Amino acid sequence: MAANKKLMLLPGDGIGPEVVREARRVAEWMGKRRRASFEITEGLIGGAAFDAHGSPLSDETLAAAKAADAVLLGAVGGPKWNEVPYEKRPEAGLLRIRKEMDLFANLRPALVFSPLVGASSLKPELVSGLDIVIVRELVGGIYFGRPRGIETLPDGTRRGVNTQVYTTREIDRVARVGFELAMKRHRRLCSVDKANVMESGVLWREVVQQIGEDDFPEVELGHMYADNCAMQLVRNPKQFDVILTDNLFGDILSDCAAMLTGSLGMLPSASLGAPDPAGRRAALYEPVHGSAPDIAGRDLANPLATVLSFAMMLRYSFDMAEDAGLIEAAVERVLARGVRTADIMQPGMTKVSTRGMGEALIVELDRLAA
Ligand code: IPM
Ligand code: MG
């Protein structure tokens, strides 16, 4: 039996608790049926934490997350907290945990499962077999830059300010994650910026180009402007292997890439810190989708993005690639059997609830492990 792996669950708001519950079920299955044992704890984040103690992320929860080997997060936010001041909003809790754990590299794969080709809004030939990864810088850029705020000018008009800022060190460390990932895949990296209008983009491009020339000559490196990249993603997404980009562009382009696969409900993500000398790295895994307040609590949400985020955890934090593959295979087979949550429902398929999808997965995992 492998040593206990400390797994912290932060279900959050909206559909978060429902989808994390199904991922927990898979984690417990892993504990019973495979050589893995997880010590699972839970905490509050987002609006749920704000309601409980007036802050979207308490210091205690943050400390527990830092002490865990990996964190699995559901989603944060909802209209209930619309009037809450900016620094206490649910989203502020998510930004804070990313920042405080220094999770600078956000990996967002967009993979089309073949049974879902028809669920994409793009033509099947454009998306079948699609397998790309966006590496998004996650703790810098305009979401964190200073100065920021809303001020009132002497003439009474108000001014909102945010600052896009990147240092060479910040660009360097995320770029290396992109290159290393490309080396393990098809060795193609497309770095995305707006160097035509932003100095931070000029610097981004220079640093990435230099790292490519010096340290990753085997990787075919290209550069693209962010607006063009958005267009290319819907025109011909299979031209990409790994896309490397900043926080803002990565936020936007990853929603776009996610939708190519048919549903935001399918897309996992990993947010990683720098490895320490022992090779351990802070890590938080979460579905790309949000808290979907409109369907929260109704057992309708698709838990697959969260389950696949747990699979990414096995691969990146626990070196359990085989078990990660098992989960991914179970997802593929459940979909091939026509089991669908509402978001990916197609004519002639069987519609199931969040729980129903979790149960179907366990049945398939049992079969695969038999
Ligand atoms: C995401 C989300 C978050 C972000 C929000 C909820 C703060 O959109 O993870 O992409 O902007 O990063
Ligand atoms: Mg987003």
Short mmCIF file of C-alpha atoms and ligand atoms in Angstrom, two decimals:
data_model
loop_
_atom_site.label_atom_id
_atom_site.label_comp_id
_atom_site.label_asym_id
_atom_site.label_seq_id
_atom_site.Cartn_x
_atom_site.Cartn_y
_atom_site.Cartn_z
CA MET A 1 0.00 0.00 0.00
CA ALA A 2 1.42 3.35 -1.04
CA ALA A 3 1.81 6.02 1.64
CA ASN A 4 -1.26 8.11 2.39
CA LYS A 5 -1.81 10.86 -0.09
CA LYS A 6 -3.32 13.95 1.47
CA LEU A 7 -6.15 15.13 -0.74
CA MET A 8 -8.08 18.25 0.12
CA LEU A 9 -11.50 18.85 -1.41
CA LEU A 10 -12.80 22.41 -1.81
CA PRO A 11 -16.27 21.93 -3.31
CA GLY A 12 -17.15 25.65 -3.31
CA ASP A 13 -20.45 26.96 -4.66
CA GLY A 14 -23.26 26.14 -7.05
CA ILE A 15 -22.75 22.76 -8.71
CA GLY A 16 -19.30 22.48 -7.06
CA PRO A 17 -20.43 20.22 -4.18
CA GLU A 18 -22.36 17.91 -6.53
CA VAL A 19 -19.53 17.36 -8.99
CA VAL A 20 -16.85 17.03 -6.30
CA ARG A 21 -18.99 14.39 -4.58
CA GLU A 22 -18.77 12.20 -7.69
CA ALA A 23 -14.99 12.72 -7.95
CA ARG A 24 -14.72 11.74 -4.30
CA ARG A 25 -16.53 8.54 -5.12
CA VAL A 26 -13.91 7.77 -7.78
CA ALA A 27 -11.12 8.59 -5.30
CA GLU A 28 -12.64 6.19 -2.80
CA TRP A 29 -12.92 3.53 -5.47
CA MET A 30 -9.21 4.03 -6.19
CA GLY A 31 -8.52 3.56 -2.50
CA LYS A 32 -10.45 0.30 -2.39
CA ARG A 33 -9.54 -1.24 -5.70
CA ARG A 34 -6.08 0.08 -6.57
CA ARG A 35 -2.86 0.49 -4.63
CA ALA A 36 -3.63 4.00 -3.49
CA SER A 37 -4.87 5.43 -0.31
CA PHE A 38 -6.13 8.94 0.07
CA GLU A 39 -6.57 10.81 3.28
CA ILE A 40 -9.42 13.10 2.30
CA THR A 41 -10.29 16.37 4.02
CA GLU A 42 -12.78 19.06 3.00
CA GLY A 43 -12.84 22.83 3.32
CA LEU A 44 -14.86 25.85 2.29
CA ILE A 45 -14.01 28.31 -0.46
CA GLY A 46 -15.87 31.05 -2.32
CA GLY A 47 -19.37 32.11 -1.38
CA ALA A 48 -19.75 29.12 0.93
CA ALA A 49 -16.74 30.32 2.93
CA PHE A 50 -17.96 33.91 2.86
CA ASP A 51 -21.34 32.84 4.28
CA ALA A 52 -19.67 30.79 7.02
CA HIS A 53 -17.02 33.25 8.16
CA GLY A 54 -17.14 36.44 6.13
CA SER A 55 -14.16 35.67 3.90
CA PRO A 56 -14.01 33.67 0.64
CA LEU A 57 -10.86 31.87 1.84
CA SER A 58 -9.88 31.66 5.49
CA ASP A 59 -6.25 31.48 6.60
CA GLU A 60 -6.93 28.05 8.12
CA THR A 61 -8.29 26.67 4.85
CA LEU A 62 -5.34 28.12 2.96
CA ALA A 63 -2.90 26.55 5.41
CA ALA A 64 -4.65 23.17 5.09
CA ALA A 65 -4.54 23.43 1.30
CA LYS A 66 -0.82 24.18 1.41
CA ALA A 67 -0.26 21.19 3.69
CA ALA A 68 -2.14 18.81 1.39
CA ASP A 69 -0.41 16.92 -1.43
CA ALA A 70 -3.07 18.10 -3.84
CA VAL A 71 -6.30 20.08 -3.84
CA LEU A 72 -9.45 19.34 -5.86
CA LEU A 73 -11.73 22.34 -6.27
CA GLY A 74 -15.30 22.44 -7.59
CA ALA A 75 -16.34 25.96 -8.57
CA VAL A 76 -16.94 29.35 -6.96
CA GLY A 77 -19.40 32.20 -7.37
CA GLY A 78 -23.04 32.93 -8.01
CA PRO A 79 -25.58 35.76 -8.10
CA LYS A 80 -26.11 35.44 -4.36
CA TRP A 81 -22.82 37.29 -3.80
CA ASN A 82 -23.24 39.96 -6.52
CA GLU A 83 -23.43 42.76 -3.99
CA VAL A 84 -20.44 41.60 -1.95
CA PRO A 85 -17.42 43.98 -2.22
CA TYR A 86 -14.79 42.94 -4.75
CA GLU A 87 -12.16 41.68 -2.24
CA LYS A 88 -14.69 39.39 -0.57
CA ARG A 89 -16.31 38.01 -3.66
CA PRO A 90 -16.13 34.23 -4.18
CA GLU A 91 -13.76 34.75 -7.14
CA ALA A 92 -11.34 36.61 -4.86
CA GLY A 93 -10.99 33.40 -2.82
CA LEU A 94 -10.00 31.47 -5.93
CA LEU A 95 -7.53 34.12 -7.07
CA ARG A 96 -6.05 34.22 -3.58
CA ILE A 97 -5.49 30.48 -3.28
CA ARG A 98 -3.84 30.41 -6.73
CA LYS A 99 -1.63 33.36 -5.79
CA GLU A 100 -0.71 32.23 -2.28
CA MET A 101 0.16 28.74 -3.47
CA ASP A 102 2.03 30.33 -6.40
CA LEU A 103 0.27 28.09 -8.91
CA PHE A 104 1.67 29.85 -11.94
CA ALA A 105 1.16 27.15 -14.56
CA ASN A 106 -2.40 26.32 -15.49
CA LEU A 107 -2.79 23.36 -17.86
CA ARG A 108 -6.10 23.20 -19.69
CA PRO A 109 -6.37 20.30 -22.11
CA ALA A 110 -9.10 20.34 -24.72
CA LEU A 111 -9.65 16.78 -25.80
CA VAL A 112 -12.52 15.54 -27.92
CA PHE A 113 -13.82 12.15 -26.81
CA SER A 114 -14.89 10.43 -30.01
CA PRO A 115 -18.44 9.61 -28.85
CA LEU A 116 -18.96 13.35 -28.31
CA VAL A 117 -17.81 14.60 -31.71
CA GLY A 118 -21.43 15.39 -32.57
CA ALA A 119 -21.89 17.53 -29.47
CA SER A 120 -19.43 20.16 -30.68
CA SER A 121 -20.83 23.23 -32.35
CA LEU A 122 -18.12 22.83 -35.00
CA LYS A 123 -18.25 20.34 -37.87
CA PRO A 124 -17.11 16.83 -36.85
CA GLU A 125 -14.15 16.83 -39.26
CA LEU A 126 -12.77 19.97 -37.60
CA VAL A 127 -12.79 18.54 -34.09
CA SER A 128 -12.61 14.75 -34.29
CA GLY A 129 -9.38 13.61 -32.66
CA LEU A 130 -8.69 17.11 -31.30
CA ASP A 131 -6.11 17.04 -28.51
CA ILE A 132 -4.58 20.36 -27.52
CA VAL A 133 -3.39 21.86 -24.25
CA ILE A 134 -3.43 25.49 -23.24
CA VAL A 135 -0.77 26.51 -20.74
CA ARG A 136 -2.06 29.66 -19.07
CA GLU A 137 0.05 31.83 -16.77
CA LEU A 138 -2.11 32.02 -13.67
CA VAL A 139 -0.74 34.31 -10.98
CA GLY A 140 0.51 37.36 -12.88
CA GLY A 141 -0.59 39.75 -15.58
CA ILE A 142 -3.58 42.02 -15.53
CA TYR A 143 -5.57 40.05 -12.93
CA PHE A 144 -2.94 40.86 -10.30
CA GLY A 145 -0.97 43.88 -11.59
CA ARG A 146 -0.82 47.17 -9.69
CA PRO A 147 -1.98 49.88 -9.73
CA ARG A 148 -5.57 48.71 -9.80
CA GLY A 149 -8.84 50.06 -8.56
CA ILE A 150 -11.60 52.54 -9.25
CA GLU A 151 -10.90 56.16 -8.41
CA THR A 152 -12.83 59.41 -8.62
CA LEU A 153 -11.06 62.16 -10.52
CA PRO A 154 -11.17 65.85 -9.48
CA ASP A 155 -13.85 66.56 -12.07
CA GLY A 156 -16.10 63.87 -10.59
CA THR A 157 -15.69 61.30 -13.38
CA ARG A 158 -14.54 57.88 -12.24
CA ARG A 159 -11.65 55.85 -13.63
CA GLY A 160 -11.13 52.08 -13.48
CA VAL A 161 -7.53 50.86 -13.69
CA ASN A 162 -5.88 47.49 -14.14
CA THR A 163 -2.27 46.90 -15.06
CA GLN A 164 -0.86 44.26 -17.37
CA VAL A 165 2.63 43.47 -16.10
CA TYR A 166 5.06 40.59 -16.61
CA THR A 167 8.65 40.16 -15.51
CA THR A 168 11.15 38.02 -17.40
CA ARG A 169 11.17 35.59 -14.46
CA GLU A 170 7.40 35.13 -14.61
CA ILE A 171 7.47 34.57 -18.36
CA ASP A 172 10.47 32.25 -18.13
CA ARG A 173 9.01 29.83 -15.61
CA VAL A 174 5.67 29.35 -17.33
CA ALA A 175 7.31 29.17 -20.77
CA ARG A 176 9.47 26.28 -19.57
CA VAL A 177 6.36 24.39 -18.47
CA GLY A 178 4.97 24.91 -21.98
CA PHE A 179 8.15 23.72 -23.69
CA GLU A 180 8.52 20.70 -21.42
CA LEU A 181 4.94 19.69 -22.07
CA ALA A 182 5.44 20.13 -25.82
CA MET A 183 8.50 17.83 -25.59
CA LYS A 184 6.26 15.09 -24.18
CA ARG A 185 3.65 15.61 -26.89
CA HIS A 186 4.03 16.56 -30.55
CA ARG A 187 6.82 19.09 -29.98
CA ARG A 188 4.91 22.09 -31.23
CA LEU A 189 4.41 25.22 -29.17
CA CYS A 190 2.40 28.27 -30.16
CA SER A 191 3.05 31.27 -27.92
CA VAL A 192 0.21 33.78 -27.88
CA ASP A 193 0.49 37.50 -27.09
CA LYS A 194 -0.43 40.96 -28.39
CA ALA A 195 3.11 42.07 -29.12
CA ASN A 196 1.72 44.33 -31.85
CA VAL A 197 0.14 46.65 -29.28
CA MET A 198 1.51 45.77 -25.80
CA GLU A 199 5.05 46.07 -24.45
CA SER A 200 4.40 43.21 -22.04
CA GLY A 201 3.68 41.16 -25.16
CA VAL A 202 6.93 42.26 -26.83
CA LEU A 203 8.84 41.08 -23.76
CA TRP A 204 6.80 37.86 -23.59
CA ARG A 205 7.68 37.02 -27.19
CA GLU A 206 11.38 37.82 -26.75
CA VAL A 207 11.75 35.67 -23.64
CA VAL A 208 9.86 32.70 -25.11
CA GLN A 209 11.83 32.87 -28.36
CA GLN A 210 15.15 32.92 -26.48
CA ILE A 211 14.26 29.93 -24.30
CA GLY A 212 13.21 28.04 -27.40
CA GLU A 213 16.49 28.75 -29.21
CA ASP A 214 18.70 28.07 -26.19
CA ASP A 215 17.05 25.14 -24.48
CA PHE A 216 14.38 23.56 -26.66
CA PRO A 217 15.67 23.51 -30.24
CA GLU A 218 13.62 20.35 -30.91
CA VAL A 219 10.37 22.19 -30.30
CA GLU A 220 8.82 23.88 -33.32
CA LEU A 221 7.98 27.30 -31.89
CA GLY A 222 5.51 29.75 -33.39
CA HIS A 223 4.04 33.04 -32.19
CA MET A 224 0.50 34.24 -32.75
CA TYR A 225 -1.51 37.30 -31.78
CA ALA A 226 -4.31 36.52 -29.36
CA ASP A 227 -7.10 37.75 -31.64
CA ASN A 228 -5.82 35.60 -34.49
CA CYS A 229 -5.51 32.65 -32.12
CA ALA A 230 -9.19 32.98 -31.15
CA MET A 231 -10.07 32.89 -34.83
CA GLN A 232 -7.73 29.96 -35.61
CA LEU A 233 -9.21 27.96 -32.72
CA VAL A 234 -12.61 27.93 -34.39
CA ARG A 235 -11.26 27.81 -37.97
CA ASN A 236 -8.80 24.93 -37.66
CA PRO A 237 -8.15 23.89 -34.06
CA LYS A 238 -6.12 20.81 -34.95
CA GLN A 239 -3.22 23.00 -36.12
CA PHE A 240 -2.30 23.41 -32.42
CA ASP A 241 -0.45 21.11 -30.03
CA VAL A 242 0.46 23.26 -26.99
CA ILE A 243 -0.62 26.90 -26.70
CA LEU A 244 1.32 29.05 -24.23
CA THR A 245 -0.21 32.32 -23.11
CA ASP A 246 -0.74 34.84 -20.34
CA ASN A 247 -3.43 35.00 -17.67
CA LEU A 248 -6.01 37.13 -19.49
CA PHE A 249 -5.68 35.59 -22.95
CA GLY A 250 -5.51 32.12 -21.42
CA ASP A 251 -8.76 32.72 -19.55
CA ILE A 252 -10.55 33.68 -22.75
CA LEU A 253 -8.94 31.22 -25.16
CA SER A 254 -9.44 28.26 -22.80
CA ASP A 255 -13.20 28.83 -22.67
CA CYS A 256 -13.17 28.92 -26.44
CA ALA A 257 -11.05 25.75 -26.71
CA ALA A 258 -13.22 24.01 -24.14
CA MET A 259 -16.34 24.60 -26.17
CA LEU A 260 -14.76 22.94 -29.21
CA THR A 261 -15.11 19.69 -27.32
CA GLY A 262 -18.88 19.99 -27.06
CA SER A 263 -19.31 21.04 -23.46
CA LEU A 264 -17.54 23.01 -20.79
CA GLY A 265 -18.68 20.15 -18.58
CA MET A 266 -15.93 17.90 -19.96
CA LEU A 267 -12.82 19.99 -19.40
CA PRO A 268 -10.40 19.46 -16.51
CA SER A 269 -7.46 21.61 -15.46
CA ALA A 270 -4.33 21.47 -13.35
CA SER A 271 -2.67 24.46 -11.70
CA LEU A 272 0.91 23.77 -10.71
CA GLY A 273 3.63 25.50 -8.71
CA ALA A 274 7.38 25.07 -9.06
CA PRO A 275 8.79 21.67 -8.03
CA ASP A 276 10.80 21.72 -4.79
CA PRO A 277 14.18 19.93 -4.60
CA ALA A 278 12.33 16.68 -3.77
CA GLY A 279 10.21 17.07 -6.91
CA ARG A 280 7.03 17.89 -4.97
CA ARG A 281 4.95 20.72 -6.35
CA ALA A 282 1.93 22.58 -5.02
CA ALA A 283 -1.06 21.60 -7.13
CA LEU A 284 -4.72 22.41 -7.45
CA TYR A 285 -7.07 20.68 -9.87
CA GLU A 286 -10.41 22.05 -10.97
CA PRO A 287 -12.91 21.78 -13.80
CA VAL A 288 -12.76 24.66 -16.28
CA HIS A 289 -16.51 25.26 -15.96
CA GLY A 290 -18.01 27.57 -13.37
CA SER A 291 -20.58 27.14 -10.61
CA ALA A 292 -23.63 27.10 -12.95
CA PRO A 293 -26.02 28.57 -10.35
CA ASP A 294 -29.00 28.01 -12.66
CA ILE A 295 -28.76 24.23 -12.28
CA ALA A 296 -27.15 24.04 -8.83
CA GLY A 297 -28.56 21.52 -6.38
CA ARG A 298 -30.69 19.79 -9.01
CA ASP A 299 -28.48 16.80 -9.71
CA LEU A 300 -28.17 17.86 -13.37
CA ALA A 301 -24.54 18.91 -13.64
CA ASN A 302 -21.93 16.94 -15.56
CA PRO A 303 -19.32 15.65 -13.08
CA LEU A 304 -16.89 14.44 -15.78
CA ALA A 305 -14.70 17.56 -15.85
CA THR A 306 -14.11 17.18 -12.11
CA VAL A 307 -13.50 13.45 -12.37
CA LEU A 308 -11.04 14.11 -15.20
CA SER A 309 -9.39 16.78 -13.03
CA PHE A 310 -8.88 14.07 -10.42
CA ALA A 311 -7.31 11.91 -13.15
CA MET A 312 -4.92 14.79 -13.94
CA MET A 313 -4.06 14.86 -10.23
CA LEU A 314 -3.11 11.19 -10.33
CA ARG A 315 -0.89 11.86 -13.33
CA TYR A 316 0.81 15.10 -12.29
CA SER A 317 0.90 14.94 -8.49
CA PHE A 318 1.02 11.23 -7.73
CA ASP A 319 2.81 9.70 -10.68
CA MET A 320 -0.11 7.30 -11.18
CA ALA A 321 -0.41 7.56 -14.96
CA GLU A 322 -1.88 4.07 -15.27
CA ASP A 323 -4.72 4.83 -12.86
CA ALA A 324 -5.32 8.18 -14.56
CA GLY A 325 -5.60 6.30 -17.84
CA LEU A 326 -8.08 3.92 -16.26
CA ILE A 327 -10.38 6.81 -15.31
CA GLU A 328 -10.07 8.34 -18.76
CA ALA A 329 -10.89 4.99 -20.35
CA ALA A 330 -13.92 4.62 -18.09
CA VAL A 331 -15.15 8.07 -19.17
CA GLU A 332 -14.71 7.17 -22.83
CA ARG A 333 -16.62 3.89 -22.36
CA VAL A 334 -19.47 5.45 -20.41
CA LEU A 335 -19.87 7.97 -23.23
CA ALA A 336 -19.64 5.22 -25.86
CA ARG A 337 -22.53 3.47 -24.10
CA GLY A 338 -24.64 6.56 -24.71
CA VAL A 339 -24.80 7.69 -21.09
CA ARG A 340 -25.21 11.47 -21.05
CA THR A 341 -25.84 14.30 -18.64
CA ALA A 342 -28.12 17.04 -19.94
CA ASP A 343 -25.32 19.29 -21.25
CA ILE A 344 -24.06 16.61 -23.68
CA MET A 345 -27.39 14.91 -24.36
CA GLN A 346 -27.97 13.79 -27.94
CA PRO A 347 -30.96 12.08 -29.58
CA GLY A 348 -31.25 8.39 -28.76
CA MET A 349 -28.92 8.55 -25.74
CA THR A 350 -29.72 7.85 -22.11
CA LYS A 351 -30.03 10.95 -19.96
CA VAL A 352 -28.67 10.59 -16.43
CA SER A 353 -28.26 12.78 -13.37
CA THR A 354 -24.99 13.86 -11.78
CA ARG A 355 -25.20 10.88 -9.45
CA GLY A 356 -26.24 8.61 -12.30
CA MET A 357 -23.12 9.56 -14.23
CA GLY A 358 -20.98 8.88 -11.15
CA GLU A 359 -22.59 5.46 -10.75
CA ALA A 360 -22.10 4.59 -14.43
CA LEU A 361 -18.43 5.47 -14.06
CA ILE A 362 -17.96 3.17 -11.08
CA VAL A 363 -19.62 0.31 -12.98
CA GLU A 364 -17.21 0.89 -15.87
CA LEU A 365 -14.20 1.18 -13.54
CA ASP A 366 -15.18 -2.14 -11.95
CA ARG A 367 -15.37 -3.73 -15.39
CA LEU A 368 -12.03 -2.30 -16.48
CA ALA A 369 -10.31 -3.37 -13.28
CA ALA A 370 -11.82 -6.87 -13.26
C1 IPM B 1 -11.29 30.52 -14.73
C2 IPM B 1 -12.33 31.45 -14.18
C3 IPM B 1 -11.68 32.33 -13.13
C4 IPM B 1 -10.60 33.13 -13.80
C5 IPM B 1 -12.63 33.23 -12.35
C6 IPM B 1 -13.77 32.44 -11.73
C7 IPM B 1 -11.90 34.03 -11.31
O1 IPM B 1 -12.91 32.19 -15.21
O2 IPM B 1 -10.73 29.73 -13.95
O3 IPM B 1 -11.05 30.56 -15.93
O4 IPM B 1 -10.85 34.21 -14.34
O5 IPM B 1 -9.48 32.68 -13.83
MG MG B 2 -12.34 31.54 -17.13
#
